[in-house]
Structures are given as structure tokens and as C-alpha cells.
mmCIF file of C-alpha atoms in Angstrom:
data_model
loop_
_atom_site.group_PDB
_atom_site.id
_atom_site.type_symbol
_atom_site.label_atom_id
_atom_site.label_comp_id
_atom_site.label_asym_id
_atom_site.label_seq_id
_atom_site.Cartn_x
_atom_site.Cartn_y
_atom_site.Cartn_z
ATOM 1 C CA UNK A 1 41.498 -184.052 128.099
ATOM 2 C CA UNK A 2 42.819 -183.589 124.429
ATOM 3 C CA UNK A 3 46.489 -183.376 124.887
ATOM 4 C CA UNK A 4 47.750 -184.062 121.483
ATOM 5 C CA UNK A 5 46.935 -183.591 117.730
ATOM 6 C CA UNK A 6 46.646 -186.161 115.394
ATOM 7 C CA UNK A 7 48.148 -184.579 111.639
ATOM 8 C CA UNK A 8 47.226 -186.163 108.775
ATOM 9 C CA UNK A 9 48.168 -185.444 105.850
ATOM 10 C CA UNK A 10 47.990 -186.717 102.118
ATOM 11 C CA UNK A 11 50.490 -187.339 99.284
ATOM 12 C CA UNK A 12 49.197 -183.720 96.614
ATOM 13 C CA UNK A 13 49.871 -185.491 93.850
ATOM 14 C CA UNK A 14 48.237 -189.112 94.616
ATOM 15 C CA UNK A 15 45.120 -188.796 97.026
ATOM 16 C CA UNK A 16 42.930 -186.690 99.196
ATOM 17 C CA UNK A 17 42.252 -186.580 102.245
ATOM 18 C CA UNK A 18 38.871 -187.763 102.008
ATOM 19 C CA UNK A 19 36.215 -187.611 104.940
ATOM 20 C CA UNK A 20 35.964 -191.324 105.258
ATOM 21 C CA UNK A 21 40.100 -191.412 106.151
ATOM 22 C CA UNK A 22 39.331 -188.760 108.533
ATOM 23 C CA UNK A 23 36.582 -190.679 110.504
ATOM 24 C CA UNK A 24 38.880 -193.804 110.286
ATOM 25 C CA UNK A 25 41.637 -191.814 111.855
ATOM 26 C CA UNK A 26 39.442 -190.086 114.091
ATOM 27 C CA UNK A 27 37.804 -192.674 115.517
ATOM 28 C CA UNK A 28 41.331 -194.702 115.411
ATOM 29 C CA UNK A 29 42.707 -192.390 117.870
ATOM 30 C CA UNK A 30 39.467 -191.723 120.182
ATOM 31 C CA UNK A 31 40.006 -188.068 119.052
ATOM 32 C CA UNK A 32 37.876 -185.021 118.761
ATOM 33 C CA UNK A 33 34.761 -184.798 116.575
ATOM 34 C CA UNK A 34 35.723 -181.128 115.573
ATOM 35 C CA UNK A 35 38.429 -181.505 112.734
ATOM 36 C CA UNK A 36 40.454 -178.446 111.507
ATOM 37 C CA UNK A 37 41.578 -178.296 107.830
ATOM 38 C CA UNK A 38 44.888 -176.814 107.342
ATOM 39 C CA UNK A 39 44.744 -177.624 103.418
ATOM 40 C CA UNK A 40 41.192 -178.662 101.726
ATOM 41 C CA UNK A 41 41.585 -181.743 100.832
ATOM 42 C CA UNK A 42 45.494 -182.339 101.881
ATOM 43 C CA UNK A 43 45.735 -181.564 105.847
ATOM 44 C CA UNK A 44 43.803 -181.886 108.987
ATOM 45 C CA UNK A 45 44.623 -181.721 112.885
ATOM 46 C CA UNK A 46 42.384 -183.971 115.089
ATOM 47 C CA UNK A 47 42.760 -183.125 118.991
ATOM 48 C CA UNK A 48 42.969 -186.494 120.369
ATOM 49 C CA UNK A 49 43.819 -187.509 124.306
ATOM 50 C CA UNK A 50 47.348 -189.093 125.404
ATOM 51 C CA UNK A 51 46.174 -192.874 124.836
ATOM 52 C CA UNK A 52 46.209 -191.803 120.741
ATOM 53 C CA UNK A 53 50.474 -192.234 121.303
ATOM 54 C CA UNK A 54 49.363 -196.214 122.099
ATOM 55 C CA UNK A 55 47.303 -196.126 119.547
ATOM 56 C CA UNK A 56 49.559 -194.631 116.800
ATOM 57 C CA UNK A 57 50.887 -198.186 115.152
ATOM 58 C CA UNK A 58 48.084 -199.516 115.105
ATOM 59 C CA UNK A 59 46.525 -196.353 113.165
ATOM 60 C CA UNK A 60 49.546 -196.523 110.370
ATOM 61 C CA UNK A 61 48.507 -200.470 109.916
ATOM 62 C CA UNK A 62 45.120 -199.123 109.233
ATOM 63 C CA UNK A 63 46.207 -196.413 106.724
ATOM 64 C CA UNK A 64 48.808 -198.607 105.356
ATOM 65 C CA UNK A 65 47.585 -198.683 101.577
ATOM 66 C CA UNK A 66 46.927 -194.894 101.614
ATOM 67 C CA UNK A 67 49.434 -192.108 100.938
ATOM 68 C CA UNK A 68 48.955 -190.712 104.121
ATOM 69 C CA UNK A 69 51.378 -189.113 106.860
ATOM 70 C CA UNK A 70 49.589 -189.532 110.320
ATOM 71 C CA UNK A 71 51.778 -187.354 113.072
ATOM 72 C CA UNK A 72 51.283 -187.174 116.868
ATOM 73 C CA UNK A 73 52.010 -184.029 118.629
ATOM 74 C CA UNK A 74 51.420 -182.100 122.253
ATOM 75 C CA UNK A 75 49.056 -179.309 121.888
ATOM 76 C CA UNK A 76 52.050 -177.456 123.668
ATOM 77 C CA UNK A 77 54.764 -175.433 121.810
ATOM 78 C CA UNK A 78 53.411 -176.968 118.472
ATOM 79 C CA UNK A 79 55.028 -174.373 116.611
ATOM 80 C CA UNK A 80 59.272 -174.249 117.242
ATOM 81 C CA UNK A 81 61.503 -171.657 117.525
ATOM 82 C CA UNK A 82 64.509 -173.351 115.920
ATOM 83 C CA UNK A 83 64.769 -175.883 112.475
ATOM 84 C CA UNK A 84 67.772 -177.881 112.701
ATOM 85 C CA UNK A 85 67.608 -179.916 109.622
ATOM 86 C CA UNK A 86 70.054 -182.776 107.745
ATOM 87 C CA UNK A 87 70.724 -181.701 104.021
ATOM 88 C CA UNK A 88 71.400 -184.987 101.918
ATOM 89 C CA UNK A 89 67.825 -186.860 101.077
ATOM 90 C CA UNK A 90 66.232 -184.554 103.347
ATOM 91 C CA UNK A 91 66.252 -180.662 101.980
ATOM 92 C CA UNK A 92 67.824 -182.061 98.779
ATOM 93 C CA UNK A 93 66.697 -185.579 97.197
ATOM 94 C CA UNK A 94 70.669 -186.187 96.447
ATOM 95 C CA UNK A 95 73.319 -187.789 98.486
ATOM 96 C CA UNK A 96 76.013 -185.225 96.916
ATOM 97 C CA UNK A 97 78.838 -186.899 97.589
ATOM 98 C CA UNK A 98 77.484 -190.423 95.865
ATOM 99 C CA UNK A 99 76.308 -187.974 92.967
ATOM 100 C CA UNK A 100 80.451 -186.730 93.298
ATOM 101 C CA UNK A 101 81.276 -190.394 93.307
ATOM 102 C CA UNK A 102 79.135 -191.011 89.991
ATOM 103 C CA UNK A 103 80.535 -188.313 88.034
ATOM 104 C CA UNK A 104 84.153 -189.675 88.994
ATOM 105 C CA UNK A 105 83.491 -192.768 87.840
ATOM 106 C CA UNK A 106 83.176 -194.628 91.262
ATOM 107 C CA UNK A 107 79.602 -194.504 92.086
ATOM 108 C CA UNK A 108 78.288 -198.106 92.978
ATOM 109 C CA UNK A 109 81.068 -198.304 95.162
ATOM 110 C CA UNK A 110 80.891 -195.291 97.396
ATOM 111 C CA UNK A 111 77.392 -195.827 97.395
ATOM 112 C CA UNK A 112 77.459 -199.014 98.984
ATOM 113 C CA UNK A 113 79.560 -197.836 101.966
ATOM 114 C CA UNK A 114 76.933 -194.070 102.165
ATOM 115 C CA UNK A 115 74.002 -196.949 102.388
ATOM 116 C CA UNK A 116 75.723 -198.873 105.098
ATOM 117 C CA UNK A 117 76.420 -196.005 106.972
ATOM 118 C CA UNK A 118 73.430 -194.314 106.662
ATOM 119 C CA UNK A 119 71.613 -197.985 107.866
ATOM 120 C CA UNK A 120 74.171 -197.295 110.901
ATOM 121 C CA UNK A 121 76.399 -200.505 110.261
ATOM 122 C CA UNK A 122 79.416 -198.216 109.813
ATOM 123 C CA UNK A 123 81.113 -195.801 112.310
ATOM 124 C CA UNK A 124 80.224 -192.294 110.662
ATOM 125 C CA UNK A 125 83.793 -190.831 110.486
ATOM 126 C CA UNK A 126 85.387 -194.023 109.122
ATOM 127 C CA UNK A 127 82.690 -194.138 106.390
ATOM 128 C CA UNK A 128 83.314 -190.807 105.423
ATOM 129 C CA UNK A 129 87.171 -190.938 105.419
ATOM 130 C CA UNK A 130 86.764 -194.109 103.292
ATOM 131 C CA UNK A 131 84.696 -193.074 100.848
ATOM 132 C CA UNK A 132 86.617 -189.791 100.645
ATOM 133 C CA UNK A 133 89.889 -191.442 99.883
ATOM 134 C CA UNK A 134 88.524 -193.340 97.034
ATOM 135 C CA UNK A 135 87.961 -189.527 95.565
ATOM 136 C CA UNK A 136 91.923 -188.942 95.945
ATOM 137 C CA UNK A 137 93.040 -187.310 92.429
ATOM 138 C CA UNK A 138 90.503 -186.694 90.611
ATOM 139 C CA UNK A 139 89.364 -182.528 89.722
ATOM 140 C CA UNK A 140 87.720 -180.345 92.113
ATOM 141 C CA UNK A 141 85.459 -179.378 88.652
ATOM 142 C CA UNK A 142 83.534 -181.999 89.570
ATOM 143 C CA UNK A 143 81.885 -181.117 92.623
ATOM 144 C CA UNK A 144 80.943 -178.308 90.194
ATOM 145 C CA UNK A 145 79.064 -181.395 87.471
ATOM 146 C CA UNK A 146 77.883 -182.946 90.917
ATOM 147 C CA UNK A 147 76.136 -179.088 91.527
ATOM 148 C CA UNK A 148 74.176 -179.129 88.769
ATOM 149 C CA UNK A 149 72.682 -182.580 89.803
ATOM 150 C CA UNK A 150 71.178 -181.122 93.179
ATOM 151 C CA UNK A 151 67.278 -181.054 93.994
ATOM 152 C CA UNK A 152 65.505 -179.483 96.343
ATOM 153 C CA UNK A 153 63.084 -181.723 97.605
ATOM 154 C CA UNK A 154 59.404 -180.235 97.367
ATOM 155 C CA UNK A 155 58.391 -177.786 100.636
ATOM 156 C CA UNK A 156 62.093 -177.330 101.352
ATOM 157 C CA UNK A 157 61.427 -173.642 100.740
ATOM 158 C CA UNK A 158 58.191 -173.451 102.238
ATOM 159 C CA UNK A 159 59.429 -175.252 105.635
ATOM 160 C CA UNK A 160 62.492 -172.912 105.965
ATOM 161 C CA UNK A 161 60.973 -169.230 104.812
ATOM 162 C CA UNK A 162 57.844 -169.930 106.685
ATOM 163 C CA UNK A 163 59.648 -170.767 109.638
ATOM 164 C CA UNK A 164 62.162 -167.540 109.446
ATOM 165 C CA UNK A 165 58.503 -165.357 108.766
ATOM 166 C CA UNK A 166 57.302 -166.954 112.515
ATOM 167 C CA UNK A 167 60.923 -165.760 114.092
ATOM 168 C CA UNK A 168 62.301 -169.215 114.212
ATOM 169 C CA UNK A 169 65.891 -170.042 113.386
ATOM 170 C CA UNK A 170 66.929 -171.840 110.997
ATOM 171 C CA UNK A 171 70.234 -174.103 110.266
ATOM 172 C CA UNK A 172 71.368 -176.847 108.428
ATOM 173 C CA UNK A 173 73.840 -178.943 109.285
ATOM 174 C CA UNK A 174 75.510 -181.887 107.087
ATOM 175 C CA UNK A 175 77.872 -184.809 107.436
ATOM 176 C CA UNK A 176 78.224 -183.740 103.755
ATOM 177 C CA UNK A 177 80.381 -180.544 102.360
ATOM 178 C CA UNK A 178 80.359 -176.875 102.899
ATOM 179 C CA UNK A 179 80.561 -176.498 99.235
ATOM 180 C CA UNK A 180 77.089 -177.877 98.721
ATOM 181 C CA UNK A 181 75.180 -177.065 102.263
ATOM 182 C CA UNK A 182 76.134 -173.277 101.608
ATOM 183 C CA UNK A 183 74.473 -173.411 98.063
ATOM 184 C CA UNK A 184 71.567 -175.468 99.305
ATOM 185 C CA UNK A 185 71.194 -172.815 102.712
ATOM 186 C CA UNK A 186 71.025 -169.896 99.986
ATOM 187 C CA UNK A 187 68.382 -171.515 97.929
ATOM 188 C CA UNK A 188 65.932 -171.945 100.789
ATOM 189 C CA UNK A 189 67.117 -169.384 102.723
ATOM 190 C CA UNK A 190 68.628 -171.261 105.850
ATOM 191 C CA UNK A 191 70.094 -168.289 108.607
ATOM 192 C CA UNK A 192 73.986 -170.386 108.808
ATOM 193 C CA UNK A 193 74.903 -173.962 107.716
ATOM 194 C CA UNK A 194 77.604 -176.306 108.920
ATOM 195 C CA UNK A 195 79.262 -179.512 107.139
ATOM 196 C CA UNK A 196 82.498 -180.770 106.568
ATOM 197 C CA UNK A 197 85.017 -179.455 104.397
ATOM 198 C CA UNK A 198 86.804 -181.242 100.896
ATOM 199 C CA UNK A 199 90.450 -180.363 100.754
ATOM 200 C CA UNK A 200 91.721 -179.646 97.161
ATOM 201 C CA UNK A 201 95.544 -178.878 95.919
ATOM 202 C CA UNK A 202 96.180 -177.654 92.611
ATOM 203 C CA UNK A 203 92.681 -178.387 91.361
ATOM 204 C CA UNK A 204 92.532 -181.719 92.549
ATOM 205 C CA UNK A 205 90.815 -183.750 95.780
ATOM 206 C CA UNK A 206 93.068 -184.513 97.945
ATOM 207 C CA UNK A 207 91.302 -187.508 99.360
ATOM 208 C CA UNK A 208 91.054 -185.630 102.848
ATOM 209 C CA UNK A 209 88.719 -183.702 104.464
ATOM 210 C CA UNK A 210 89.580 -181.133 107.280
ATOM 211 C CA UNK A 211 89.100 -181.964 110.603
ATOM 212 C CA UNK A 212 87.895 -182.427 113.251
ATOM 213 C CA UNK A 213 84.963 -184.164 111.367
ATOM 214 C CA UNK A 214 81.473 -183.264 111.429
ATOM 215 C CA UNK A 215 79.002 -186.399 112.519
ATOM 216 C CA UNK A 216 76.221 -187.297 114.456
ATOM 217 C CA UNK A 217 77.969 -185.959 118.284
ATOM 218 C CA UNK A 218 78.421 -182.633 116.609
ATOM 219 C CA UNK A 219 74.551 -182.276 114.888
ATOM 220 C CA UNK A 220 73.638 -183.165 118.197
ATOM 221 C CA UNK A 221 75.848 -179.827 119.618
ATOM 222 C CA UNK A 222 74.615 -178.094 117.135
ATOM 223 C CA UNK A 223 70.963 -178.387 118.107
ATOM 224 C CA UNK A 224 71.900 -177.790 121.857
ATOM 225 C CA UNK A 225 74.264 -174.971 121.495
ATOM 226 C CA UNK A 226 71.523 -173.084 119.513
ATOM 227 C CA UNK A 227 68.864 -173.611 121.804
ATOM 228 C CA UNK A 228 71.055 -172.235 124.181
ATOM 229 C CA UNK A 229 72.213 -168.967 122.482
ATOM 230 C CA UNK A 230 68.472 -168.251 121.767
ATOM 231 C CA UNK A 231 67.396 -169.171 125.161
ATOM 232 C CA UNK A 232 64.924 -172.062 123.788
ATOM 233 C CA UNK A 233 63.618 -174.556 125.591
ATOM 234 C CA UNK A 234 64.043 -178.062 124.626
ATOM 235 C CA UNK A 235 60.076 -178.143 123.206
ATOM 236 C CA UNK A 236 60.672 -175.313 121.010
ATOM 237 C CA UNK A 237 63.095 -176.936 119.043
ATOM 238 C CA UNK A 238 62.317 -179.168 115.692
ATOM 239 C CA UNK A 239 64.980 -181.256 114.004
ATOM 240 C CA UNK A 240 64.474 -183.237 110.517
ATOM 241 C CA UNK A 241 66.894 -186.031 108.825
ATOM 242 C CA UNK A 242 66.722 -189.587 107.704
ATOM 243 C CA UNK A 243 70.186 -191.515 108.229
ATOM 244 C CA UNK A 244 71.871 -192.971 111.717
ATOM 245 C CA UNK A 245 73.901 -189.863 111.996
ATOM 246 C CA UNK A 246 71.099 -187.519 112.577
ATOM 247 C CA UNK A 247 69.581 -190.226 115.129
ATOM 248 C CA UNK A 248 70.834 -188.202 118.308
ATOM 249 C CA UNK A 249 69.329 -184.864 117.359
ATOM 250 C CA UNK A 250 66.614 -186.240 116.241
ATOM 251 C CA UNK A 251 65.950 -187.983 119.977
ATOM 252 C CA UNK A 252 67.063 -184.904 121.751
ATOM 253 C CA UNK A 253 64.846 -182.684 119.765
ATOM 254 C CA UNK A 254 61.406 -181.286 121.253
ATOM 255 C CA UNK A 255 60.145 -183.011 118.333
ATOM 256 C CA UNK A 256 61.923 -185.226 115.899
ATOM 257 C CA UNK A 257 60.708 -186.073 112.518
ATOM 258 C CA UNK A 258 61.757 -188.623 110.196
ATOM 259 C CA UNK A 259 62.154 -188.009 106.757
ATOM 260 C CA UNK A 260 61.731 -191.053 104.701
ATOM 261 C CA UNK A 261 64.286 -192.520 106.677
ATOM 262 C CA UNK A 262 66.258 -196.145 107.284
ATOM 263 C CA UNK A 263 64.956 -198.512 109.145
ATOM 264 C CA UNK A 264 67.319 -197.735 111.968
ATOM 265 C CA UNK A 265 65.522 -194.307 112.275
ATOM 266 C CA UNK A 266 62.171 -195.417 111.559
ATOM 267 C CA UNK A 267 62.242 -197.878 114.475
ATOM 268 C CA UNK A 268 63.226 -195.427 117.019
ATOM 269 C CA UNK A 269 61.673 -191.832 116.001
ATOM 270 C CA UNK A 270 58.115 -192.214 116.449
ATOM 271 C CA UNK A 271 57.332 -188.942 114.196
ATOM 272 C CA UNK A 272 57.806 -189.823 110.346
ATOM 273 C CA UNK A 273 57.462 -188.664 107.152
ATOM 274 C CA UNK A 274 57.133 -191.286 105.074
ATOM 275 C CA UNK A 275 54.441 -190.122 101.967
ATOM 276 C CA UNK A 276 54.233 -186.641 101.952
ATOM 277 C CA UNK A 277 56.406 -184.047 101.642
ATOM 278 C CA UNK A 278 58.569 -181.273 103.658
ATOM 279 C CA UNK A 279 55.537 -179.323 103.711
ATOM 280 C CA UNK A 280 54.136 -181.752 106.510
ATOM 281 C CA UNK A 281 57.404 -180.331 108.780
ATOM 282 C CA UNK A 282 54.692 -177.245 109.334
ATOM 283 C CA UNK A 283 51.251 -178.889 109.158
ATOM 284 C CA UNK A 284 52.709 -180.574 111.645
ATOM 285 C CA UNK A 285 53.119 -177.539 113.590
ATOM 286 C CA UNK A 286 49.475 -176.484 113.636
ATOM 287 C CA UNK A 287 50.440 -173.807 110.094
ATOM 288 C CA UNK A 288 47.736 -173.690 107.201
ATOM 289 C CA UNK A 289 48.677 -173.807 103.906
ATOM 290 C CA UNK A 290 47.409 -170.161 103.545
ATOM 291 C CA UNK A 291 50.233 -169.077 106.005
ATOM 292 C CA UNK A 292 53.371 -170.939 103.758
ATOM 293 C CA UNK A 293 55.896 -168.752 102.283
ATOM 294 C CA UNK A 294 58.319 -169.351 99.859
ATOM 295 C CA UNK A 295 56.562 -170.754 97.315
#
């Protein structure tokens, strides 16, 4: 019985997905000999039996010099009702408040203390206070400089406005700002957006951030209390980040998926992300290419 999909999919811009990877994978996995192409070239699902979850390391050894993105899911409630998705190096390819940091002069040194708290070696709150602090007096213009630095990681769109166009919900949440995540939820068109807020007096940081502090516990409420007020089951719901603070959503999740994450993440989220880009988020979920919006 073919309980799960095998998604593979291949870096645009550096490979395709070439018949020969396909067999490899295919045969990798014990799956299916009928393939379906969700992008010529770029996508494919395999239907493959429970065993191919055994089977998975050994299949990213084998594609280990290709850019390729191999993804197990259940052939159940492939495509979710809810997107609960981390903001910094996962929507965005910034850390904004190391990009803050940079423009203030301090960069290398809150960035050290973002990496070690990302990696998980840090309590979340305490990291954040810290590194906040160290931002005490200098202007509010330059979360404004920091702005202008922002990316939008490619499929960011396309995950989020395809999503909405399926009647899915859509949030992001942030151990970041508001001042950024509401900028970065307008862009791609996320439905509300939640992150921690940057106290300023007289046009300048104050070094503090309001409280109570928004980490890893409350992404994790988040993703419940929304599955909840939509009356979604725990399968229907998709969450996507990269750093030990999203790590509890991203178990609790009906599927998880790790963003080119840390190691910490990478070792326990068997679902990763780790070539392509956030337009995998919907291959992933059985959509073609032809069915993307946003654009």
C-alpha cells in the first residue's frame, strides 16, 4: 500500500530533475513506477509505501552531491489548512535585528549571541534581552536603514498567496519585531503577524522590548490556538522555520519543515529544505507549479 509521497525537487537555477535522479530515488524508496511532474524538469511526487520513512537517510546520502530536496509525506491531508511560518532566514533571507545591529555599529557582536541562540545554546528570552540592550541609545531611524536591507526569500509569495487562494490561513509569527513582521506580512500577503515589540523614547531605543516576550512556548500557542479557532485538525496544519525557537511548532505541526536550518533542527525535523526554495513548502503539498500564485 502506497502511504506516502516521496517530493523531489531541484535547485531552478543549478540542475534538473533529470530521469536518471528519479529512478535513483524511485527505486531508493521502493516507490511507485508512475511518477507525477508538478514542474517539468523541477518537481515530482513518487507514491512510495511506509518503509520509504526508513529509507529516507539513506536516500539523502545517495543524492548528496545533487541540489535536490527529497520530502516524505502521508498521502493524507497533503494540502494544510493553516501556514504558520518563522520570518527571519525563513520568509526573509535577513536576521533584522543583526542587520539593526550592523547599521549601529555593533554587528559581529550581536551576531554571535543570534547564532548561539539560534544553534539553541542560549535561553531565547535572555538572548534577546541581551542583544537588545546592547541597542540602548542609539535612533529608532535605523530600524528604518535596517528596512531597506530586507529580502524576501524566493517563493515567499508564491507559498503564502497560493495558500490564501486554497482557503488556508496564513500567519507569521517572529521572535523578531512587529516593525518588520508587519512589513514583511504585507509584502506576501500573510492574514495577521505576531513578534515582539522595540520600545523607543524620544527617537531613541530604549534597550527594552515590551513584554511578556515572544519565543518558542508562544509560536508553539500560536500554531495551537489557530488550529483551534478554525477547527483544524492537527494534520491540516503546516509550520516552516530554521532556528531552536521554532523547534516546538515545528514538532507539533501536522507537518514540519525545515528551512535551511541549524543543526539542532536538522537533527530532529525529519522534513527539510535544504537546496531549494520556499516554493518546495507547496510541491510538497501535492500543488503544480501551474496552480502558484503570487508570482
Amino acid at each position: 500500500m502506497m502511504s506516502l509521497v516521496l517530493t523531489l525537487v531541484a535547485q531552478r537555477d543549478a540542475a534538473t530533475l533529470d530521469a536518471a535522479t528519479i529512478a535513483l530515488a524511485r527505486d531508493a524508496v521502493d516507490g511507485a513506477q508512475t511518477v507525477t511532474t508538478l514542474s517539468a524538469g523541477e518537481a515530482v511526487d513518487i507514491p512510495c509505501p511506509a518503509t520509504a520513512a526508513d529509507r529516507l537517510p539513506a536516500l539523502r546520502a545517495a543524492l548528496a552531491d545533487k541540489p535536490v530536496d527529497a520530502v516524505l509525506t502521508h498521502q493524507d491531508a497533503r494540502r494544510k489548512r493553516l501556514l504558520v511560518s518563522d520570518m527571519d532566514s525563513t520568509i526573509v533571507a535577513n536576521e533584522t535585528l543583526d542587520d539593526l545591529a550592523t547599521h549601529a555599529g555593533i554587528g559581529e557582536k550581536i551576531a554571535e549571541i543570534t547564532a548561539r541562540s539560534m544553534n539553541g545554546e542560549l535561553d531565547f528570552a535572555t538572548a534577546l534581552r541581551e542583544r537588545v540592550a546592547l541597542l540602548k541609545g542609539f535612533p529608532a531611524s535605523l530600524l528604518e536603514k535596517a528596512w531597506n536591507d530586507v529580502r524576501l526569500n524566493e517563493g515567499a509569495k508564491e507559498l503564502v498567496q497560493t495558500m490564501r487562494a486554497h482557503g488556508a490561513h496564513t500567519a507569521l509569527v517572529s521572535g523578531g519585531f512587529t516593525f518588520f513582521t508587519s512589513r514583511v506580512a504585507a509584502l506576501c500577503g500573510f492574514q495577521e503577524n505576531h513578534a515582539n515589540t522595540l520600545t523607543i523614547a524620544d527617537g531613541m531605543l530604549t534597550g527594552e522590548t515590551g513584554h511578556p516576550i515572544l519565543g518558542p512556548d508562544t509560536k508553539l500557542a500560536l500554531l495551537t490556538s489557530l488550529a483551534e479557532k478554525h477547527v483544524l485538525p492537527a494534520n491540516a496544519t503546516l509550520a516552516i522555520g530554521d532556528g531552536a525557537n521554532d523547534l516546538p511548532m515545528l514538532k507539533a505541526a501536522g507537518l514540519g519543515l525545515a528551512f535551511y536550518a541549524k543543526p539542532i533542527i536538522r537533527n530532529a525535523i525529519a522534513a527539510q529544505i535544504n537546496h531549494t526554495s520556499l516554493r518546495t513548502a507547496l510541491f510538497v503539498q501535492g500543488y503544480p507549479a501551474s496552480a502558484f500564485s503570487g508570482a
